Amino acid sequence: MRWRSRLTLGPLAGLQLATLVLTVGAGAWFTCWAIFFTRSVGLSATEFGGGVTVAGVFALVVGSPLGYLADRIGTREVLVCLGLIQGLATLCYLLVSEFWGFLAVSVVAVTTQR
């Protein structure tokens, strides 16, 4: 009698694995992000937390108009544009040296991510 081990994962296994990878990556990114800005740039924990909170609230408010824009000119076009802007904003984090610069870049980066 031959024994074969088969792992049956079901139709959602790929989605679950992708969600796991993205979640672990996001957790690592946010941890490194906080350490970098509080230790290397010199922001206080209050400044960092306040800046991220303002960026998150702004992203929530702008999400609906961006969805409307995607409905009008196309989802793919808006997604590509937002991806390019997010990449540039992420690179701009290297140029941040004070709170207001951090806030401006965070608003753009978080909005385009969401």
mmCIF file of N, CA and C in Angstrom:
data_model
loop_
_atom_site.group_PDB
_atom_site.id
_atom_site.type_symbol
_atom_site.label_atom_id
_atom_site.label_comp_id
_atom_site.label_asym_id
_atom_site.label_seq_id
_atom_site.Cartn_x
_atom_site.Cartn_y
_atom_site.Cartn_z
ATOM 1 N N MET A 1 0.842 -1.167 0.000
ATOM 2 C CA MET A 1 0.000 0.000 0.000
ATOM 3 C C MET A 1 0.896 1.242 0.000
ATOM 4 N N ARG A 2 0.676 2.099 -0.975
ATOM 5 C CA ARG A 2 1.451 3.350 -1.064
ATOM 6 C C ARG A 2 0.718 4.450 -0.340
ATOM 7 N N TRP A 3 1.513 5.196 0.369
ATOM 8 C CA TRP A 3 0.932 6.320 1.107
ATOM 9 C C TRP A 3 1.415 7.611 0.479
ATOM 10 N N ARG A 4 0.517 8.451 0.115
ATOM 11 C CA ARG A 4 0.860 9.758 -0.457
ATOM 12 C C ARG A 4 0.305 10.845 0.424
ATOM 13 N N SER A 5 1.153 11.776 0.702
ATOM 14 C CA SER A 5 0.699 12.902 1.480
ATOM 15 C C SER A 5 0.298 14.030 0.529
ATOM 16 N N ARG A 6 -0.917 14.433 0.630
ATOM 17 C CA ARG A 6 -1.397 15.549 -0.186
ATOM 18 C C ARG A 6 -1.968 16.601 0.729
ATOM 19 N N LEU A 7 -1.474 17.762 0.521
ATOM 20 C CA LEU A 7 -1.966 18.882 1.304
ATOM 21 C C LEU A 7 -3.042 19.575 0.489
ATOM 22 N N THR A 8 -4.253 19.485 0.940
ATOM 23 C CA THR A 8 -5.348 20.158 0.242
ATOM 24 C C THR A 8 -5.664 21.445 0.989
ATOM 25 N N LEU A 9 -5.505 22.524 0.292
ATOM 26 C CA LEU A 9 -5.638 23.821 0.928
ATOM 27 C C LEU A 9 -6.940 24.531 0.592
ATOM 28 N N GLY A 10 -7.592 24.135 -0.445
ATOM 29 C CA GLY A 10 -8.841 24.778 -0.798
ATOM 30 C C GLY A 10 -8.634 25.965 -1.716
ATOM 31 N N PRO A 11 -9.729 26.523 -2.196
ATOM 32 C CA PRO A 11 -9.643 27.599 -3.180
ATOM 33 C C PRO A 11 -9.132 28.932 -2.630
ATOM 34 N N LEU A 12 -9.210 29.139 -1.339
ATOM 35 C CA LEU A 12 -8.795 30.418 -0.772
ATOM 36 C C LEU A 12 -7.372 30.398 -0.219
ATOM 37 N N ALA A 13 -6.656 29.305 -0.421
ATOM 38 C CA ALA A 13 -5.315 29.185 0.153
ATOM 39 C C ALA A 13 -4.366 30.254 -0.365
ATOM 40 N N GLY A 14 -4.418 30.544 -1.643
ATOM 41 C CA GLY A 14 -3.552 31.576 -2.214
ATOM 42 C C GLY A 14 -3.841 32.944 -1.631
ATOM 43 N N LEU A 15 -5.098 33.258 -1.469
ATOM 44 C CA LEU A 15 -5.498 34.536 -0.881
ATOM 45 C C LEU A 15 -5.074 34.626 0.583
ATOM 46 N N GLN A 16 -5.227 33.524 1.312
ATOM 47 C CA GLN A 16 -4.820 33.518 2.711
ATOM 48 C C GLN A 16 -3.314 33.677 2.850
ATOM 49 N N LEU A 17 -2.554 33.014 2.003
ATOM 50 C CA LEU A 17 -1.101 33.123 2.035
ATOM 51 C C LEU A 17 -0.655 34.540 1.673
ATOM 52 N N ALA A 18 -1.273 35.132 0.659
ATOM 53 C CA ALA A 18 -0.939 36.504 0.276
ATOM 54 C C ALA A 18 -1.267 37.476 1.396
ATOM 55 N N THR A 19 -2.397 37.281 2.065
ATOM 56 C CA THR A 19 -2.771 38.141 3.183
ATOM 57 C C THR A 19 -1.776 38.005 4.328
ATOM 58 N N LEU A 20 -1.324 36.796 4.598
ATOM 59 C CA LEU A 20 -0.331 36.577 5.648
ATOM 60 C C LEU A 20 0.976 37.296 5.330
ATOM 61 N N VAL A 21 1.445 37.147 4.109
ATOM 62 C CA VAL A 21 2.701 37.783 3.704
ATOM 63 C C VAL A 21 2.583 39.305 3.766
ATOM 64 N N LEU A 22 1.489 39.849 3.256
ATOM 65 C CA LEU A 22 1.289 41.297 3.288
ATOM 66 C C LEU A 22 1.171 41.829 4.715
ATOM 67 N N THR A 23 0.527 41.092 5.580
ATOM 68 C CA THR A 23 0.367 41.523 6.968
ATOM 69 C C THR A 23 1.698 41.516 7.711
ATOM 70 N N VAL A 24 2.481 40.471 7.527
ATOM 71 C CA VAL A 24 3.799 40.410 8.162
ATOM 72 C C VAL A 24 4.695 41.529 7.620
ATOM 73 N N GLY A 25 4.639 41.758 6.318
ATOM 74 C CA GLY A 25 5.428 42.828 5.715
ATOM 75 C C GLY A 25 5.015 44.199 6.214
ATOM 76 N N ALA A 26 3.721 44.422 6.346
ATOM 77 C CA ALA A 26 3.244 45.716 6.846
ATOM 78 C C ALA A 26 3.662 45.922 8.299
ATOM 79 N N GLY A 27 3.589 44.884 9.106
ATOM 80 C CA GLY A 27 4.021 44.997 10.493
ATOM 81 C C GLY A 27 5.498 45.332 10.599
ATOM 82 N N ALA A 28 6.309 44.684 9.774
ATOM 83 C CA ALA A 28 7.746 44.980 9.772
ATOM 84 C C ALA A 28 8.002 46.408 9.294
ATOM 85 N N TRP A 29 7.281 46.837 8.272
ATOM 86 C CA TRP A 29 7.446 48.201 7.753
ATOM 87 C C TRP A 29 7.100 49.234 8.817
ATOM 88 N N PHE A 30 5.963 49.082 9.476
ATOM 89 C CA PHE A 30 5.551 50.071 10.471
ATOM 90 C C PHE A 30 6.492 50.100 11.670
ATOM 91 N N THR A 31 7.005 48.950 12.055
ATOM 92 C CA THR A 31 7.969 48.906 13.153
ATOM 93 C C THR A 31 9.251 49.636 12.780
ATOM 94 N N CYS A 32 9.785 49.332 11.608
ATOM 95 C CA CYS A 32 11.016 50.000 11.153
ATOM 96 C C CYS A 32 10.793 51.492 10.947
ATOM 97 N N TRP A 33 9.614 51.837 10.463
ATOM 98 C CA TRP A 33 9.238 53.224 10.225
ATOM 99 C C TRP A 33 9.274 54.004 11.533
ATOM 100 N N ALA A 34 8.674 53.465 12.566
ATOM 101 C CA ALA A 34 8.637 54.144 13.864
ATOM 102 C C ALA A 34 10.046 54.275 14.449
ATOM 103 N N ILE A 35 10.828 53.228 14.373
ATOM 104 C CA ILE A 35 12.191 53.277 14.916
ATOM 105 C C ILE A 35 13.029 54.291 14.156
ATOM 106 N N PHE A 36 12.927 54.293 12.842
ATOM 107 C CA PHE A 36 13.717 55.222 12.037
ATOM 108 C C PHE A 36 13.405 56.676 12.385
ATOM 109 N N PHE A 37 12.117 57.010 12.451
ATOM 110 C CA PHE A 37 11.761 58.409 12.670
ATOM 111 C C PHE A 37 11.964 58.867 14.106
ATOM 112 N N THR A 38 11.859 57.981 15.066
ATOM 113 C CA THR A 38 12.086 58.404 16.442
ATOM 114 C C THR A 38 13.560 58.411 16.813
ATOM 115 N N ARG A 39 14.342 57.515 16.234
ATOM 116 C CA ARG A 39 15.760 57.450 16.601
ATOM 117 C C ARG A 39 16.667 58.196 15.634
ATOM 118 N N SER A 40 16.474 57.998 14.343
ATOM 119 C CA SER A 40 17.380 58.608 13.362
ATOM 120 C C SER A 40 17.011 60.046 13.027
ATOM 121 N N VAL A 41 15.742 60.297 12.817
ATOM 122 C CA VAL A 41 15.308 61.642 12.454
ATOM 123 C C VAL A 41 15.161 62.516 13.696
ATOM 124 N N GLY A 42 14.788 61.923 14.817
ATOM 125 C CA GLY A 42 14.687 62.666 16.057
ATOM 126 C C GLY A 42 13.298 63.145 16.417
ATOM 127 N N LEU A 43 12.275 62.579 15.787
ATOM 128 C CA LEU A 43 10.907 62.941 16.160
ATOM 129 C C LEU A 43 10.570 62.310 17.505
ATOM 130 N N SER A 44 9.772 62.991 18.282
ATOM 131 C CA SER A 44 9.297 62.386 19.526
ATOM 132 C C SER A 44 8.197 61.379 19.185
ATOM 133 N N ALA A 45 7.895 60.521 20.137
ATOM 134 C CA ALA A 45 6.822 59.545 19.917
ATOM 135 C C ALA A 45 5.487 60.248 19.683
ATOM 136 N N THR A 46 5.275 61.368 20.356
ATOM 137 C CA THR A 46 4.044 62.140 20.173
ATOM 138 C C THR A 46 3.967 62.726 18.774
ATOM 139 N N GLU A 47 5.063 63.277 18.295
ATOM 140 C CA GLU A 47 5.079 63.827 16.928
ATOM 141 C C GLU A 47 4.843 62.727 15.901
ATOM 142 N N PHE A 48 5.517 61.604 16.085
ATOM 143 C CA PHE A 48 5.346 60.501 15.139
ATOM 144 C C PHE A 48 3.909 59.997 15.150
ATOM 145 N N GLY A 49 3.379 59.727 16.344
ATOM 146 C CA GLY A 49 2.009 59.233 16.450
ATOM 147 C C GLY A 49 0.990 60.218 15.919
ATOM 148 N N GLY A 50 1.188 61.501 16.228
ATOM 149 C CA GLY A 50 0.271 62.521 15.717
ATOM 150 C C GLY A 50 0.318 62.640 14.208
ATOM 151 N N GLY A 51 1.519 62.584 13.654
ATOM 152 C CA GLY A 51 1.666 62.671 12.203
ATOM 153 C C GLY A 51 1.026 61.501 11.482
ATOM 154 N N VAL A 52 1.212 60.305 12.007
ATOM 155 C CA VAL A 52 0.616 59.115 11.396
ATOM 156 C C VAL A 52 -0.910 59.161 11.526
ATOM 157 N N THR A 53 -1.400 59.654 12.658
ATOM 158 C CA THR A 53 -2.842 59.757 12.855
ATOM 159 C C THR A 53 -3.461 60.754 11.881
ATOM 160 N N VAL A 54 -2.843 61.922 11.738
ATOM 161 C CA VAL A 54 -3.345 62.927 10.792
ATOM 162 C C VAL A 54 -3.332 62.361 9.375
ATOM 163 N N ALA A 55 -2.256 61.664 9.017
ATOM 164 C CA ALA A 55 -2.167 61.078 7.679
ATOM 165 C C ALA A 55 -3.260 60.040 7.462
ATOM 166 N N GLY A 56 -3.530 59.219 8.471
ATOM 167 C CA GLY A 56 -4.579 58.210 8.356
ATOM 168 C C GLY A 56 -5.965 58.807 8.204
ATOM 169 N N VAL A 57 -6.252 59.841 8.976
ATOM 170 C CA VAL A 57 -7.559 60.509 8.882
ATOM 171 C C VAL A 57 -7.717 61.163 7.514
ATOM 172 N N PHE A 58 -6.665 61.815 7.045
ATOM 173 C CA PHE A 58 -6.724 62.443 5.724
ATOM 174 C C PHE A 58 -6.969 61.383 4.649
ATOM 175 N N ALA A 59 -6.299 60.236 4.773
ATOM 176 C CA ALA A 59 -6.482 59.164 3.795
ATOM 177 C C ALA A 59 -7.918 58.649 3.796
ATOM 178 N N LEU A 60 -8.534 58.570 4.969
ATOM 179 C CA LEU A 60 -9.935 58.143 5.036
ATOM 180 C C LEU A 60 -10.859 59.128 4.334
ATOM 181 N N VAL A 61 -10.588 60.408 4.510
ATOM 182 C CA VAL A 61 -11.437 61.441 3.909
ATOM 183 C C VAL A 61 -11.278 61.457 2.391
ATOM 184 N N VAL A 62 -10.063 61.289 1.900
ATOM 185 C CA VAL A 62 -9.787 61.387 0.467
ATOM 186 C C VAL A 62 -10.107 60.081 -0.272
ATOM 187 N N GLY A 63 -10.330 59.003 0.461
ATOM 188 C CA GLY A 63 -10.588 57.712 -0.174
ATOM 189 C C GLY A 63 -11.796 57.713 -1.097
ATOM 190 N N SER A 64 -12.893 58.314 -0.675
ATOM 191 C CA SER A 64 -14.102 58.336 -1.505
ATOM 192 C C SER A 64 -13.924 59.136 -2.795
ATOM 193 N N PRO A 65 -13.346 60.343 -2.742
ATOM 194 C CA PRO A 65 -13.112 61.041 -4.004
ATOM 195 C C PRO A 65 -12.167 60.281 -4.951
ATOM 196 N N LEU A 66 -11.178 59.585 -4.386
ATOM 197 C CA LEU A 66 -10.300 58.798 -5.248
ATOM 198 C C LEU A 66 -11.047 57.616 -5.869
ATOM 199 N N GLY A 67 -11.975 57.037 -5.122
ATOM 200 C CA GLY A 67 -12.820 55.976 -5.678
ATOM 201 C C GLY A 67 -13.709 56.492 -6.797
ATOM 202 N N TYR A 68 -14.245 57.677 -6.610
ATOM 203 C CA TYR A 68 -15.049 58.299 -7.656
ATOM 204 C C TYR A 68 -14.210 58.552 -8.900
ATOM 205 N N LEU A 69 -12.982 59.031 -8.687
ATOM 206 C CA LEU A 69 -12.066 59.265 -9.807
ATOM 207 C C LEU A 69 -11.764 57.959 -10.537
ATOM 208 N N ALA A 70 -11.582 56.883 -9.793
ATOM 209 C CA ALA A 70 -11.330 55.579 -10.414
ATOM 210 C C ALA A 70 -12.524 55.122 -11.238
ATOM 211 N N ASP A 71 -13.725 55.415 -10.773
ATOM 212 C CA ASP A 71 -14.924 55.073 -11.541
ATOM 213 C C ASP A 71 -15.003 55.864 -12.834
ATOM 214 N N ARG A 72 -14.537 57.086 -12.819
ATOM 215 C CA ARG A 72 -14.641 57.959 -13.986
ATOM 216 C C ARG A 72 -13.554 57.709 -15.023
ATOM 217 N N ILE A 73 -12.299 57.567 -14.605
ATOM 218 C CA ILE A 73 -11.229 57.451 -15.605
ATOM 219 C C ILE A 73 -10.629 56.055 -15.701
ATOM 220 N N GLY A 74 -10.984 55.185 -14.790
ATOM 221 C CA GLY A 74 -10.518 53.809 -14.868
ATOM 222 C C GLY A 74 -9.716 53.395 -13.639
ATOM 223 N N THR A 75 -10.022 52.216 -13.165
ATOM 224 C CA THR A 75 -9.368 51.704 -11.967
ATOM 225 C C THR A 75 -7.879 51.487 -12.182
ATOM 226 N N ARG A 76 -7.540 50.886 -13.291
ATOM 227 C CA ARG A 76 -6.129 50.589 -13.564
ATOM 228 C C ARG A 76 -5.290 51.858 -13.641
ATOM 229 N N GLU A 77 -5.805 52.866 -14.321
ATOM 230 C CA GLU A 77 -5.065 54.116 -14.474
ATOM 231 C C GLU A 77 -4.827 54.791 -13.128
ATOM 232 N N VAL A 78 -5.867 54.830 -12.310
ATOM 233 C CA VAL A 78 -5.735 55.453 -10.988
ATOM 234 C C VAL A 78 -4.787 54.647 -10.117
ATOM 235 N N LEU A 79 -4.874 53.324 -10.160
ATOM 236 C CA LEU A 79 -3.999 52.478 -9.353
ATOM 237 C C LEU A 79 -2.531 52.645 -9.753
ATOM 238 N N VAL A 80 -2.259 52.713 -11.038
ATOM 239 C CA VAL A 80 -0.877 52.909 -11.493
ATOM 240 C C VAL A 80 -0.364 54.276 -11.045
ATOM 241 N N CYS A 81 -1.169 55.294 -11.208
ATOM 242 C CA CYS A 81 -0.769 56.642 -10.798
ATOM 243 C C CYS A 81 -0.511 56.703 -9.292
ATOM 244 N N LEU A 82 -1.403 56.132 -8.506
ATOM 245 C CA LEU A 82 -1.225 56.131 -7.050
ATOM 246 C C LEU A 82 0.010 55.326 -6.644
ATOM 247 N N GLY A 83 0.274 54.234 -7.348
ATOM 248 C CA GLY A 83 1.471 53.444 -7.060
ATOM 249 C C GLY A 83 2.748 54.221 -7.314
ATOM 250 N N LEU A 84 2.782 54.957 -8.415
ATOM 251 C CA LEU A 84 3.952 55.785 -8.713
ATOM 252 C C LEU A 84 4.142 56.890 -7.680
ATOM 253 N N ILE A 85 3.045 57.539 -7.310
ATOM 254 C CA ILE A 85 3.126 58.600 -6.301
ATOM 255 C C ILE A 85 3.554 58.033 -4.956
ATOM 256 N N GLN A 86 3.037 56.861 -4.604
ATOM 257 C CA GLN A 86 3.415 56.240 -3.338
ATOM 258 C C GLN A 86 4.901 55.886 -3.324
ATOM 259 N N GLY A 87 5.411 55.386 -4.427
ATOM 260 C CA GLY A 87 6.840 55.085 -4.510
ATOM 261 C C GLY A 87 7.701 56.319 -4.334
ATOM 262 N N LEU A 88 7.318 57.400 -4.987
ATOM 263 C CA LEU A 88 8.067 58.656 -4.830
ATOM 264 C C LEU A 88 7.971 59.193 -3.404
ATOM 265 N N ALA A 89 6.792 59.098 -2.807
ATOM 266 C CA ALA A 89 6.632 59.566 -1.430
ATOM 267 C C ALA A 89 7.473 58.736 -0.469
ATOM 268 N N THR A 90 7.535 57.437 -0.698
ATOM 269 C CA THR A 90 8.356 56.582 0.151
ATOM 270 C C THR A 90 9.827 56.954 0.038
ATOM 271 N N LEU A 91 10.273 57.271 -1.159
ATOM 272 C CA LEU A 91 11.653 57.736 -1.330
ATOM 273 C C LEU A 91 11.881 59.081 -0.634
ATOM 274 N N CYS A 92 10.865 59.920 -0.603
ATOM 275 C CA CYS A 92 10.987 61.225 0.047
ATOM 276 C C CYS A 92 11.157 61.120 1.554
ATOM 277 N N TYR A 93 10.801 59.977 2.140
ATOM 278 C CA TYR A 93 11.041 59.798 3.576
ATOM 279 C C TYR A 93 12.525 59.970 3.904
ATOM 280 N N LEU A 94 13.389 59.644 2.957
ATOM 281 C CA LEU A 94 14.831 59.784 3.188
ATOM 282 C C LEU A 94 15.249 61.244 3.321
ATOM 283 N N LEU A 95 14.444 62.158 2.811
ATOM 284 C CA LEU A 95 14.779 63.578 2.852
ATOM 285 C C LEU A 95 14.192 64.307 4.062
ATOM 286 N N VAL A 96 13.356 63.626 4.831
ATOM 287 C CA VAL A 96 12.665 64.253 5.964
ATOM 288 C C VAL A 96 13.637 64.462 7.115
ATOM 289 N N SER A 97 13.595 65.678 7.681
ATOM 290 C CA SER A 97 14.464 65.961 8.824
ATOM 291 C C SER A 97 13.719 66.659 9.963
ATOM 292 N N GLU A 98 12.444 66.910 9.784
ATOM 293 C CA GLU A 98 11.670 67.577 10.834
ATOM 294 C C GLU A 98 10.200 67.184 10.719
ATOM 295 N N PHE A 99 9.412 67.586 11.710
ATOM 296 C CA PHE A 99 8.023 67.137 11.823
ATOM 297 C C PHE A 99 7.168 67.505 10.618
ATOM 298 N N TRP A 100 7.239 68.751 10.178
ATOM 299 C CA TRP A 100 6.335 69.195 9.102
ATOM 300 C C TRP A 100 6.627 68.478 7.796
ATOM 301 N N GLY A 101 7.879 68.208 7.529
ATOM 302 C CA GLY A 101 8.225 67.413 6.349
ATOM 303 C C GLY A 101 7.701 65.995 6.474
ATOM 304 N N PHE A 102 7.849 65.421 7.670
ATOM 305 C CA PHE A 102 7.315 64.080 7.930
ATOM 306 C C PHE A 102 5.813 64.046 7.719
ATOM 307 N N LEU A 103 5.124 65.061 8.227
ATOM 308 C CA LEU A 103 3.672 65.112 8.084
ATOM 309 C C LEU A 103 3.258 65.196 6.617
ATOM 310 N N ALA A 104 3.913 66.058 5.861
ATOM 311 C CA ALA A 104 3.567 66.215 4.441
ATOM 312 C C ALA A 104 3.795 64.920 3.664
ATOM 313 N N VAL A 105 4.943 64.309 3.870
ATOM 314 C CA VAL A 105 5.252 63.076 3.140
ATOM 315 C C VAL A 105 4.334 61.948 3.591
ATOM 316 N N SER A 106 4.047 61.874 4.884
ATOM 317 C CA SER A 106 3.170 60.819 5.402
ATOM 318 C C SER A 106 1.758 60.941 4.856
ATOM 319 N N VAL A 107 1.265 62.165 4.759
ATOM 320 C CA VAL A 107 -0.084 62.358 4.216
ATOM 321 C C VAL A 107 -0.142 61.824 2.787
ATOM 322 N N VAL A 108 0.839 62.144 1.980
ATOM 323 C CA VAL A 108 0.852 61.674 0.586
ATOM 324 C C VAL A 108 1.027 60.160 0.528
ATOM 325 N N ALA A 109 1.981 59.626 1.289
ATOM 326 C CA ALA A 109 2.263 58.194 1.233
ATOM 327 C C ALA A 109 1.092 57.351 1.740
ATOM 328 N N VAL A 110 0.533 57.731 2.870
ATOM 329 C CA VAL A 110 -0.569 56.952 3.433
ATOM 330 C C VAL A 110 -1.824 57.079 2.574
ATOM 331 N N THR A 111 -2.088 58.254 2.042
ATOM 332 C CA THR A 111 -3.262 58.440 1.184
ATOM 333 C C THR A 111 -3.159 57.589 -0.071
ATOM 334 N N THR A 112 -2.008 57.577 -0.705
ATOM 335 C CA THR A 112 -1.864 56.778 -1.924
ATOM 336 C C THR A 112 -1.836 55.288 -1.628
ATOM 337 N N GLN A 113 -1.446 54.912 -0.407
ATOM 338 C CA GLN A 113 -1.448 53.500 -0.039
ATOM 339 C C GLN A 113 -2.862 52.999 0.200
ATOM 340 N N ARG A 114 -3.685 53.826 0.778
ATOM 341 C CA ARG A 114 -5.044 53.408 1.123
ATOM 342 C C ARG A 114 -5.991 53.563 -0.042
#
